[in-house]
Amino acid sequence: MDARPAFPTRWFPLLLATPQMLIVFLFFLWPAVKAIAWSFYLVRPFGNGSRFVGLDNYLRILTDDSFYASLRATLVFTAGSTLLAVTIALALAACLELDVRAKRLLRSIFIWPYAVAGVVVGIVLKVLINPVTGLLAFLNQLWPGVWAPHLIGAQAMLALIAAFAWTQVPLNFILFSAALQRIPADLMGAAAIDGAGPWRRFIDIQLPMIAPALLLAGVINVIEAFTHGFGLVDALTQGGPGRSTAILAYQIYSDGFIGLDLSGSSALSVVLMLFIVALTLLQLRFFRQGAGRW
């Protein structure tokens, strides 16, 4: 018996997929192609024409100190938020594998933050970190000027990392919980009978067996930090103080829509695109190498 679905004509499946293909083309492929094309032109704002300049736009951004400052901010932001999001989610998932009450309720509560947009998180956190009225305002009463994220770039970056990690914890938690629940119960029971405590079982059994989920979560978080940090940065710090939190995604917006440098912004978009492609290829390589061991 043929299990494949039967369609009246061979074009009917293509017809069903056409709306989604159009959306992908209009909102993903076409902007990407347009950015690549503009990166080789000097595009004047307000539709005043363009001129082919070859690789000049790339040479210009690669010799600009602001690009390397933005790249450093992106790497710090990506590494910090990924490490924090993976650690917190792993701790929560591992704790819920212990004999605790209200597991289902707690799992639901830990997943809810995934429905909150990054912009909303940024607006709420902007109120919470206010040095005068926020949660840490008492520090300034004890030591005046010690908490000033609007003036100190490191503090602004810490707030940004914490906020973005908060948005990534739910997805990581789902991945880790699913991976931990696939571990055979008799294996964990045998280790407990042999005298292994919760921490030893976690280090020797659970952690190695969920390595693919750890790698997947890490790669997803890194790509998310590269591509979806803009909304949070715009709502929380606007790239400041100075340019200390101007990650690449925000730098592209700032150059293109504020500085009206459409050519430089497009070239920076292509550079960011190449970073993401390299990360994706690295992910595939790790998965292929680890497939035989996991």
XYZ file of C-alpha atoms in Angstrom:
294
model
C 0.000 0.000 0.000
C 1.364 3.368 -1.025
C 1.470 5.651 2.072
C 2.202 8.783 0.058
C -0.610 11.379 -0.070
C -2.548 11.486 -3.343
C -3.130 14.843 -5.039
C -5.443 15.483 -7.979
C -2.596 16.924 -10.075
C 1.183 17.136 -9.761
C 0.942 20.945 -9.460
C -1.484 20.926 -6.535
C 1.212 20.553 -3.789
C 3.140 23.418 -5.380
C -0.020 25.527 -5.368
C -0.491 24.890 -1.631
C 3.093 25.895 -0.908
C 2.971 29.034 -3.073
C 1.842 31.515 -0.341
C 4.655 30.495 1.998
C 7.184 30.509 -0.846
C 6.102 34.041 -1.744
C 6.535 35.195 1.868
C 10.001 33.635 2.050
C 10.959 35.256 -1.263
C 9.603 38.724 -0.431
C 10.821 38.991 3.167
C 14.002 36.860 3.164
C 15.455 36.107 -0.257
C 14.731 39.391 -2.028
C 16.150 41.624 0.777
C 19.244 39.387 0.936
C 19.802 39.607 -2.832
C 19.186 43.366 -2.736
C 21.691 43.830 0.123
C 24.348 41.871 -1.774
C 23.766 43.986 -4.886
C 23.845 47.295 -2.966
C 27.070 46.312 -1.222
C 28.862 46.748 -4.579
C 27.297 50.145 -5.329
C 27.424 53.617 -3.864
C 23.705 54.058 -3.280
C 22.548 57.580 -2.674
C 19.632 58.030 -0.256
C 16.198 59.252 -1.341
C 16.473 57.523 -4.752
C 19.125 59.764 -6.284
C 20.800 56.974 -8.229
C 23.731 54.664 -7.614
C 27.264 54.035 -8.905
C 29.209 50.756 -9.115
C 32.213 50.856 -6.752
C 33.224 47.186 -6.565
C 34.700 46.208 -3.203
C 35.154 49.781 -1.949
C 32.308 49.462 0.542
C 33.881 46.352 2.075
C 37.311 47.989 2.229
C 35.755 51.032 3.875
C 34.038 49.120 6.667
C 37.017 46.786 7.184
C 39.289 49.791 7.764
C 36.796 51.515 10.045
C 37.458 51.244 13.786
C 33.726 51.317 14.512
C 33.331 47.976 12.694
C 35.835 46.266 14.995
C 34.285 47.919 18.055
C 30.917 46.615 16.937
C 32.387 43.165 16.271
C 33.930 43.058 19.770
C 30.615 44.086 21.312
C 28.856 41.376 19.281
C 31.287 38.666 20.375
C 31.047 39.683 24.054
C 27.268 39.881 23.834
C 27.013 36.523 22.032
C 29.420 34.628 24.289
C 27.992 36.066 27.501
C 24.321 35.578 26.662
C 24.861 32.062 25.262
C 26.864 30.901 28.273
C 24.357 32.380 30.720
C 21.279 31.061 28.876
C 22.686 27.529 28.545
C 23.852 27.394 32.183
C 20.565 28.618 33.665
C 18.426 26.382 31.439
C 20.592 23.345 32.176
C 20.385 23.969 35.925
C 16.599 24.355 35.797
C 16.111 21.243 33.639
C 18.429 19.153 35.830
C 16.715 20.298 39.031
C 13.295 19.346 37.671
C 14.571 15.813 37.021
C 14.931 15.432 40.780
C 12.037 14.476 42.983
C 10.390 17.895 43.279
C 6.741 18.826 43.583
C 4.701 20.617 40.900
C 7.026 19.629 38.049
C 4.440 20.247 35.342
C 3.527 23.656 36.717
C 7.166 24.682 36.974
C 7.881 23.484 33.408
C 5.028 25.636 32.137
C 6.249 28.664 34.099
C 9.784 28.281 32.754
C 8.510 28.145 29.155
C 6.201 31.182 29.337
C 8.943 33.833 28.878
C 9.503 32.518 25.337
C 6.250 34.239 24.319
C 7.570 37.677 25.336
C 9.138 39.739 22.554
C 12.677 41.037 22.984
C 11.492 44.644 22.684
C 9.101 44.175 25.605
C 11.890 42.638 27.682
C 14.085 45.628 26.850
C 11.439 48.161 27.887
C 10.724 46.386 31.181
C 14.404 45.941 31.998
C 15.094 49.573 31.176
C 12.789 50.499 34.056
C 14.259 47.879 36.375
C 17.890 48.946 35.860
C 17.199 52.644 36.238
C 19.936 53.975 38.581
C 17.461 56.241 40.403
C 14.216 54.243 40.627
C 15.235 50.690 39.627
C 15.949 47.563 41.634
C 19.643 48.401 42.063
C 19.099 52.042 42.997
C 19.938 51.194 46.618
C 23.551 50.609 45.529
C 23.841 54.282 44.609
C 22.524 55.209 48.028
C 25.278 53.146 49.647
C 28.046 53.987 47.153
C 27.055 56.985 44.984
C 27.676 56.434 41.282
C 28.530 52.730 41.530
C 25.520 51.663 39.419
C 25.233 53.762 36.263
C 24.472 51.606 33.181
C 23.623 54.742 31.201
C 27.233 55.917 31.662
C 29.312 52.749 32.113
C 29.487 50.524 29.036
C 30.330 47.312 30.930
C 27.226 47.651 33.092
C 25.043 48.317 30.059
C 26.484 45.240 28.357
C 25.813 43.124 31.466
C 22.189 44.250 31.483
C 21.911 43.457 27.770
C 23.429 39.996 28.222
C 21.106 39.201 31.131
C 18.053 40.364 29.182
C 18.881 38.384 26.038
C 19.760 35.273 28.061
C 16.360 35.555 29.720
C 14.705 35.328 26.292
C 16.724 32.237 25.316
C 16.370 30.201 28.526
C 12.876 28.781 27.706
C 13.952 27.214 24.376
C 17.103 25.777 25.955
C 15.039 24.483 28.856
C 12.712 22.614 26.471
C 15.666 21.055 24.622
C 17.429 19.982 27.817
C 14.264 18.664 29.488
C 13.435 16.558 26.428
C 16.992 15.207 26.282
C 17.073 14.388 30.007
C 13.750 12.563 29.844
C 15.096 10.306 27.076
C 17.748 8.893 29.425
C 16.645 5.376 30.531
C 15.294 5.385 34.088
C 16.876 1.999 34.842
C 20.313 3.460 34.050
C 19.808 6.259 36.546
C 18.341 3.808 39.062
C 21.340 1.456 38.743
C 23.716 4.370 39.344
C 21.732 5.395 42.433
C 21.861 1.824 43.788
C 25.636 1.861 43.297
C 25.825 4.905 45.538
C 26.123 7.704 42.964
C 24.511 10.888 44.243
C 22.529 13.377 42.114
C 25.616 15.449 41.266
C 27.698 12.384 40.273
C 24.836 11.021 38.143
C 24.509 14.385 36.457
C 28.233 14.654 35.646
C 28.874 11.039 34.629
C 25.576 10.056 32.968
C 23.215 12.895 32.179
C 25.648 15.505 30.927
C 27.422 13.246 28.358
C 24.110 11.857 27.111
C 22.599 15.289 26.431
C 25.710 16.590 24.632
C 23.879 16.874 21.256
C 21.180 19.022 22.894
C 23.851 21.210 24.490
C 25.534 21.720 21.139
C 22.248 22.436 19.385
C 21.193 24.965 22.030
C 24.583 26.655 21.891
C 24.502 27.032 18.124
C 20.902 28.294 18.121
C 21.702 30.846 20.844
C 24.768 32.086 18.975
C 22.840 32.563 15.738
C 19.977 34.230 17.626
C 22.408 36.622 19.303
C 23.907 37.549 15.935
C 20.585 38.075 14.191
C 17.879 38.935 16.748
C 19.615 41.193 19.240
C 18.535 44.387 17.461
C 15.120 44.831 19.118
C 16.525 44.397 22.593
C 19.434 46.773 21.996
C 17.160 49.406 20.483
C 14.737 49.276 23.401
C 17.301 49.010 26.198
C 20.506 50.917 25.328
C 20.258 52.273 21.740
C 23.839 51.067 21.316
C 25.177 53.204 24.161
C 26.689 54.506 26.257
C 29.057 55.621 23.518
C 29.012 52.632 21.137
C 29.689 50.028 23.828
C 26.565 47.958 23.079
C 26.279 48.633 19.337
C 26.320 45.019 18.127
C 26.502 44.318 14.389
C 22.735 43.986 13.971
C 22.240 47.424 15.551
C 25.186 48.915 13.655
C 23.527 47.886 10.370
C 20.351 49.702 11.392
C 22.255 52.732 12.656
C 24.348 53.092 9.494
C 21.468 52.484 7.097
C 18.495 54.249 8.672
C 20.125 56.929 10.830
C 23.355 57.627 8.950
C 21.670 56.963 5.535
C 24.753 54.983 4.475
C 22.832 52.326 2.549
C 25.946 50.972 0.815
C 27.974 50.518 3.997
C 24.968 49.081 5.788
C 24.434 46.560 2.969
C 28.109 45.540 3.010
C 27.900 45.071 6.783
C 24.777 42.943 6.286
C 26.685 40.694 3.905
C 29.541 40.360 6.404
C 27.045 39.383 9.103
C 25.460 36.927 6.680
C 28.855 35.312 6.074
C 29.368 34.970 9.837
C 26.049 33.155 10.158
C 26.768 30.874 7.188
C 30.153 29.997 8.724
C 28.473 29.203 12.051
C 25.888 27.018 10.326
C 28.580 25.071 8.456
C 30.475 24.671 11.730
C 27.323 23.327 13.349
C 26.836 20.754 10.570
C 30.458 19.681 10.878
C 30.179 19.165 14.648
C 26.959 17.196 14.238
C 28.489 14.960 11.574
C 31.586 14.348 13.683
C 29.537 13.688 16.802
C 26.903 11.528 15.122
C 29.102 8.465 15.387
C 29.865 9.015 19.064
C 26.442 10.083 20.391
